[in-house]
mmCIF file of C-alpha atoms in Angstrom:
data_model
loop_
_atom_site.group_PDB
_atom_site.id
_atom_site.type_symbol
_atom_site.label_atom_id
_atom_site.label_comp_id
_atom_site.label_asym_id
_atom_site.label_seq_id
_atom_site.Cartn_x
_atom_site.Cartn_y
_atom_site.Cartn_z
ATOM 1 C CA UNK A 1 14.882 -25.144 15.155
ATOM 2 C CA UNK A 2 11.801 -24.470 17.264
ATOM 3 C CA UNK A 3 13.226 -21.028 18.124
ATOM 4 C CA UNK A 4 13.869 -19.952 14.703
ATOM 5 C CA UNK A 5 10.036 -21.100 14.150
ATOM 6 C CA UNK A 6 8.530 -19.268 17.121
ATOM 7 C CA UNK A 7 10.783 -16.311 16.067
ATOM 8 C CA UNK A 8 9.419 -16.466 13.249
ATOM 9 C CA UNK A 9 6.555 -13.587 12.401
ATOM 10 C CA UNK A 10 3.615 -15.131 11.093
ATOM 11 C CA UNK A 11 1.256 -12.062 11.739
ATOM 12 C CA UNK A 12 3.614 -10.254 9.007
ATOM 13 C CA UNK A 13 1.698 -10.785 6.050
ATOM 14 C CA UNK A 14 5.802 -10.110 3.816
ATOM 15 C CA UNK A 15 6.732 -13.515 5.727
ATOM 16 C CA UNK A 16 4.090 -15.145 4.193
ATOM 17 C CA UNK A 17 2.757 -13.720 0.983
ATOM 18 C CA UNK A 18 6.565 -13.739 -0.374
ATOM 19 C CA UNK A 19 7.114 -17.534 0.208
ATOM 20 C CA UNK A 20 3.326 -18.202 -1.362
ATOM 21 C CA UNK A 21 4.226 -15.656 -4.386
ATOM 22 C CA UNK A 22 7.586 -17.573 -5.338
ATOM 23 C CA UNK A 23 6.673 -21.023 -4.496
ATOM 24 C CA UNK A 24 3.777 -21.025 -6.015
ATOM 25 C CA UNK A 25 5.054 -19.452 -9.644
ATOM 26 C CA UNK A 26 7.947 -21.640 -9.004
ATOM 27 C CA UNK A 27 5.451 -24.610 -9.016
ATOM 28 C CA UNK A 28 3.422 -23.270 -11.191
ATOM 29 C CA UNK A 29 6.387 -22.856 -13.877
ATOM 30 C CA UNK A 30 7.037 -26.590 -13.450
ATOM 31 C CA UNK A 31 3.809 -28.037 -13.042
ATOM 32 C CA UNK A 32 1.136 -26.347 -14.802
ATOM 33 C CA UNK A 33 -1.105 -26.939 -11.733
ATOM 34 C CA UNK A 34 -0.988 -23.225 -10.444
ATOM 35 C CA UNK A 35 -2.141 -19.950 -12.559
ATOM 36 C CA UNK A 36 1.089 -18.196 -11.736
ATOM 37 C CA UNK A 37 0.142 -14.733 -14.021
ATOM 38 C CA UNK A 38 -2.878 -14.865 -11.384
ATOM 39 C CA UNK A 39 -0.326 -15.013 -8.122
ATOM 40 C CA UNK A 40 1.951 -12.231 -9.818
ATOM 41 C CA UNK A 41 -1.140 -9.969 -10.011
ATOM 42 C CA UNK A 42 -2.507 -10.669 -6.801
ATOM 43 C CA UNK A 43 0.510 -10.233 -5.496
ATOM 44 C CA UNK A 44 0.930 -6.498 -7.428
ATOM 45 C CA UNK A 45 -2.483 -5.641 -5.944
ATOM 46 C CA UNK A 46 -1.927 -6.192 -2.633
ATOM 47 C CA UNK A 47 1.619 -4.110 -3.082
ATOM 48 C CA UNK A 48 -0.601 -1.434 -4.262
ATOM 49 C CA UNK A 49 -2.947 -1.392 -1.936
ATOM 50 C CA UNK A 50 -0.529 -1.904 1.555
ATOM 51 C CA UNK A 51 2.612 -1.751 2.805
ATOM 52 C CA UNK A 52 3.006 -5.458 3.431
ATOM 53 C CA UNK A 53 4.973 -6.362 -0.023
ATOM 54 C CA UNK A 54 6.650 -4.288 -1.993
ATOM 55 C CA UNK A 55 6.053 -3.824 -5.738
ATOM 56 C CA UNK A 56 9.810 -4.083 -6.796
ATOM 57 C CA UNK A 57 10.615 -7.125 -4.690
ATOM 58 C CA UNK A 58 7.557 -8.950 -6.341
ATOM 59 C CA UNK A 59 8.619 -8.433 -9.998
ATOM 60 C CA UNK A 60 12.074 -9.639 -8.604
ATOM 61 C CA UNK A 61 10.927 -12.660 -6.675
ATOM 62 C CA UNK A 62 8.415 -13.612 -9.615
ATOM 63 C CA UNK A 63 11.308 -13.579 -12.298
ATOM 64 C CA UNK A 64 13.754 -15.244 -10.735
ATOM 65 C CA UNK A 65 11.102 -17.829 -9.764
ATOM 66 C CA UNK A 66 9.708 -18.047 -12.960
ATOM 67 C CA UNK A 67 13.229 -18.155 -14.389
ATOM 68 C CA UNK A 68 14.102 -21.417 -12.126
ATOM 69 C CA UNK A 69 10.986 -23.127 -12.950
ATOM 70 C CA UNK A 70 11.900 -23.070 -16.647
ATOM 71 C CA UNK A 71 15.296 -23.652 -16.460
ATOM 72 C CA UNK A 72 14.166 -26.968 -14.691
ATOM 73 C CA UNK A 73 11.815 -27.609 -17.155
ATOM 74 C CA UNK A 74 14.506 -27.334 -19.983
ATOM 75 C CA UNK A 75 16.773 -29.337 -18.720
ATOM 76 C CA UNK A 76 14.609 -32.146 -17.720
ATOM 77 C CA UNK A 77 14.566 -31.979 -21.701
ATOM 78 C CA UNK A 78 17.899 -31.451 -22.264
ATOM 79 C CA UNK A 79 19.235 -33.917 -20.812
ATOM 80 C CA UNK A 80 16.799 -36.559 -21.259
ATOM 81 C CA UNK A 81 18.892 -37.235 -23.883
ATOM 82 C CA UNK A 82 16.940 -39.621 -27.232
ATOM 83 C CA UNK A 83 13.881 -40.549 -25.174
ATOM 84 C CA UNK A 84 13.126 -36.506 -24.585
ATOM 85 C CA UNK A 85 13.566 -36.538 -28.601
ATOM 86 C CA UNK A 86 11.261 -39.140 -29.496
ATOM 87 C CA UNK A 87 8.377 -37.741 -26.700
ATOM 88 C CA UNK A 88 8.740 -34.595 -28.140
ATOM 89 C CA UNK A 89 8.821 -35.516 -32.045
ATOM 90 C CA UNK A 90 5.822 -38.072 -31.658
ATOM 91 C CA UNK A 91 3.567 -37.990 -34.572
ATOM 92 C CA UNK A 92 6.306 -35.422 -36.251
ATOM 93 C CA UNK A 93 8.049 -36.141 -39.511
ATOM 94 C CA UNK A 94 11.742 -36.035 -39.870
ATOM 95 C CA UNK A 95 11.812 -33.309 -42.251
ATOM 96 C CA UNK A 96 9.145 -31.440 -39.409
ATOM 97 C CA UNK A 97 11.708 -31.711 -36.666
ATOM 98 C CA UNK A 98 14.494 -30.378 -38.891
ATOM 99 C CA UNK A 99 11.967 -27.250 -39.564
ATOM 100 C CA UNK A 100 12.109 -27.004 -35.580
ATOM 101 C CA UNK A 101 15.461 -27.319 -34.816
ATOM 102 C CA UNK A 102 16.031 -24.387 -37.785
ATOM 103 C CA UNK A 103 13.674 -22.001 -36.541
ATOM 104 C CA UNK A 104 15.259 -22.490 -32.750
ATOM 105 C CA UNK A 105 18.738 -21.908 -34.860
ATOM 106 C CA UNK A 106 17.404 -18.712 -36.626
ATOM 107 C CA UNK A 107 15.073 -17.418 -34.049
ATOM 108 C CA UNK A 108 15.437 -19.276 -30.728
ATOM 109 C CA UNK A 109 14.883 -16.124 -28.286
ATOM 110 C CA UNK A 110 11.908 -15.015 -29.902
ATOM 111 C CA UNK A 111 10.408 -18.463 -29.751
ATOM 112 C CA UNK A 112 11.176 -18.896 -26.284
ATOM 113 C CA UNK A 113 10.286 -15.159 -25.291
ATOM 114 C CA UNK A 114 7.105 -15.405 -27.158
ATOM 115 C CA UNK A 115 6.437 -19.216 -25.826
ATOM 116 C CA UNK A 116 6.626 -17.776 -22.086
ATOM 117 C CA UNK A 117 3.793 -14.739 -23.264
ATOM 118 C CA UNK A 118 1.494 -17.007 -24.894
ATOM 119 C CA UNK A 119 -0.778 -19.190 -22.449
ATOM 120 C CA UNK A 120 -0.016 -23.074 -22.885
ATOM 121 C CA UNK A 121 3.125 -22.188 -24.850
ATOM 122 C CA UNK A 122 5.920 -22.572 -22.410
ATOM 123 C CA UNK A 123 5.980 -25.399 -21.790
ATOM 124 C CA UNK A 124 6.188 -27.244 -25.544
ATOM 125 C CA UNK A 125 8.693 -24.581 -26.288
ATOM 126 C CA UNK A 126 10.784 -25.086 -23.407
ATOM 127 C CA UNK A 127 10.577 -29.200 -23.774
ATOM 128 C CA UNK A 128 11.061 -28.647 -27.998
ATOM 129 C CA UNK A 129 13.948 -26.554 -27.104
ATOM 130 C CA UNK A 130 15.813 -29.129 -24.856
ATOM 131 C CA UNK A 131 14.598 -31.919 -27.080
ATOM 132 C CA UNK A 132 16.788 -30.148 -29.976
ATOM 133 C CA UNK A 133 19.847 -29.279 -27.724
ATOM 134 C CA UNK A 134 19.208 -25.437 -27.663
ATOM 135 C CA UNK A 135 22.291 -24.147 -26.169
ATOM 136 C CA UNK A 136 22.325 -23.278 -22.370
ATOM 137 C CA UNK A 137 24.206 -20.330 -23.324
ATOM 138 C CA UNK A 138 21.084 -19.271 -25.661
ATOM 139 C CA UNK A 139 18.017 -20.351 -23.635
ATOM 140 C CA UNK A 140 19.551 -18.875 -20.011
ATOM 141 C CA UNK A 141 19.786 -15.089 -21.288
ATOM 142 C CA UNK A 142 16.678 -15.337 -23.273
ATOM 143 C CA UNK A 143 14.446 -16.999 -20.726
ATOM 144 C CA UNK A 144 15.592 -14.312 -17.699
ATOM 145 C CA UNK A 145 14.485 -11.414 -20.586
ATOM 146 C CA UNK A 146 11.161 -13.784 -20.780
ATOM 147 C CA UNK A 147 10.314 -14.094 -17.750
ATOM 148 C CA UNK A 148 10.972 -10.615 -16.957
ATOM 149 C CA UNK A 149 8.689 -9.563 -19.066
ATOM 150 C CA UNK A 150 6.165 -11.853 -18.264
ATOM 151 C CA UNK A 151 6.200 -10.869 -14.841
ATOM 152 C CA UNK A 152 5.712 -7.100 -15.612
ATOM 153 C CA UNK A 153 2.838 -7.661 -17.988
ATOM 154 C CA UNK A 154 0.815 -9.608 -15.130
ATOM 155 C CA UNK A 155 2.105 -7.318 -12.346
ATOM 156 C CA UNK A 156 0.647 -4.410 -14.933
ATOM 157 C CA UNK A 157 -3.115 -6.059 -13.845
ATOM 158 C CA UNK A 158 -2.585 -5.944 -10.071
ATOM 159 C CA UNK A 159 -1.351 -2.438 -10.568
ATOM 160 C CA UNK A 160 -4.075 -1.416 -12.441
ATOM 161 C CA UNK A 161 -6.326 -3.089 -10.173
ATOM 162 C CA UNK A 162 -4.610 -1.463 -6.982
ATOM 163 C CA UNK A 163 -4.649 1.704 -8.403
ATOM 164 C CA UNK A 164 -8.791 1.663 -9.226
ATOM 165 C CA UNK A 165 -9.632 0.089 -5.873
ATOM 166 C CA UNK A 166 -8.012 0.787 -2.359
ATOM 167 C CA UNK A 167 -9.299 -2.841 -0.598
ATOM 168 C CA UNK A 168 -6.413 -5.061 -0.674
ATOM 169 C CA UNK A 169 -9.121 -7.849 -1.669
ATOM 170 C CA UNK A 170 -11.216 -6.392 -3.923
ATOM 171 C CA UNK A 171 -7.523 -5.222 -5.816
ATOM 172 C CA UNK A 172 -6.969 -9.124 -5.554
ATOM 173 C CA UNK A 173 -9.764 -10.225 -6.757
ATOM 174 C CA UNK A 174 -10.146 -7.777 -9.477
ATOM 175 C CA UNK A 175 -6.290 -8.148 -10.751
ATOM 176 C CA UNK A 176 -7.015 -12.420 -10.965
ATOM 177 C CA UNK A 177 -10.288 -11.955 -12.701
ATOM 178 C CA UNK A 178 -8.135 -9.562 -15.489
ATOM 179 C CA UNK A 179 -5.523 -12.180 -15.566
ATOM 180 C CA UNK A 180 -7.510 -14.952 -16.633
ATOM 181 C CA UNK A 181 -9.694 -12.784 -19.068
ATOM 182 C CA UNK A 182 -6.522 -11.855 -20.673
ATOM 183 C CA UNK A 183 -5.507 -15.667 -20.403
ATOM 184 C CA UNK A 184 -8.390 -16.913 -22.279
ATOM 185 C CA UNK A 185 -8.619 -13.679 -24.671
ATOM 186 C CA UNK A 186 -5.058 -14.932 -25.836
ATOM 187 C CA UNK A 187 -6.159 -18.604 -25.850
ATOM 188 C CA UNK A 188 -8.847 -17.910 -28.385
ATOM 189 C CA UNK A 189 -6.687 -15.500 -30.297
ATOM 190 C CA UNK A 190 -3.980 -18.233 -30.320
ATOM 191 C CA UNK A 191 -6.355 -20.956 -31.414
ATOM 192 C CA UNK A 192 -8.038 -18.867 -34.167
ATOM 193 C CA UNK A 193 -4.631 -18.021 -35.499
ATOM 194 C CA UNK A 194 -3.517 -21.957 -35.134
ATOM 195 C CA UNK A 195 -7.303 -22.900 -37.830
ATOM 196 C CA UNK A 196 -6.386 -20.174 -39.924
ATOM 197 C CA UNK A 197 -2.214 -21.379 -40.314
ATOM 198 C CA UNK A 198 -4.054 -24.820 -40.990
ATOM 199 C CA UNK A 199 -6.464 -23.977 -43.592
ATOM 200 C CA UNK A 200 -3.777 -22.192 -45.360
#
């Protein structure tokens, strides 16, 4: 054990930034605690910018991570069996949670690929959609197209920012500063469009 350790190379920034990148969206895709769009575009920056990670292995990494996390996250849902039901229908009507469980029936991967995109929306979706007893069969395929595409939008920023800038932490900085003005650009968007569903 202690030879595999001091084998290990921890001047190699690959042996450490990959681990941080997919634990930390991994966590973050669990537990809410970590701004994982921020880690994917960090992450793209610095691929940009050096040779220590590569750009392909980072969209791989942060899909496959992101994928786990909400795969766990569904089926803590899923198979929580009545009591995931009742936390997730609190405060709903009957008739409400039969609305739900038609629109998962009708249009279940665009709810769930749209639920990853939108900030705050992953989560409910995922724990609605194992509450109703989505199928596995449904919510696997559809959440590895998710969060593909979730982790090419946010690796998009730390391109961009990579490509403007050739300091590995300036590119950083820059690409987290454009993920969380996009986050809170779509947070307003999402709550203006939430009042206006309301009024009407």
């Amino acid at each position: 054990m202690s030879t595999v350790v001091l084998a290990f190379d921890w001047s190699n920034t690959a042996n450490i930034g990959y681990p941080v990148l997919g634990g930390g969206v991994l966590l973050g895709s669990i537990i809410p605690i970590v701004p994982t769009g921020a880690v994917v575009g960090a992450a793209a920056a610095v691929a940009m910018t050096t040779d220590h990670l590569s750009l392909p292995i980072v969209l791989v990494l942060s899909t496959v991570a992101a994928f786990a996390g909400d795969v766990v996250t569904f089926g803590i849902a899923r198979l929580g069996g009545p009591a995931a039901v009742r936390w997730v229908a609190r405060g709903q009507r009957e008739e409400q949670l039969e609305k739900a469980r038609d629109r998962f029936t009708r249009r279940g991967w665009q709810i769930v690929v749209i639920g990853r995109l939108v900030p705050a929306g992953r989560i409910p979706v995922l724990l609605a959609a194992g509450a109703l007893a989505y199928p596995w069969r449904r919510l696997v395929p559809a959440s590895l197209v998710a969060c593909f595409v979730w982790a090419v939008a946010y690796a998009l920023l730390g391109v961009v920012s990579g490509g403007i800038f050739d300091s590995p932490l300036v590119a950083t900085v820059l690409a987290t500063v454009l993920v969380l003005l996009v986050t809170v650009l779509m947070n307003v968007i999402s709550r203006k469009r939430k009042k206006a569903g309301d009024r009407s």
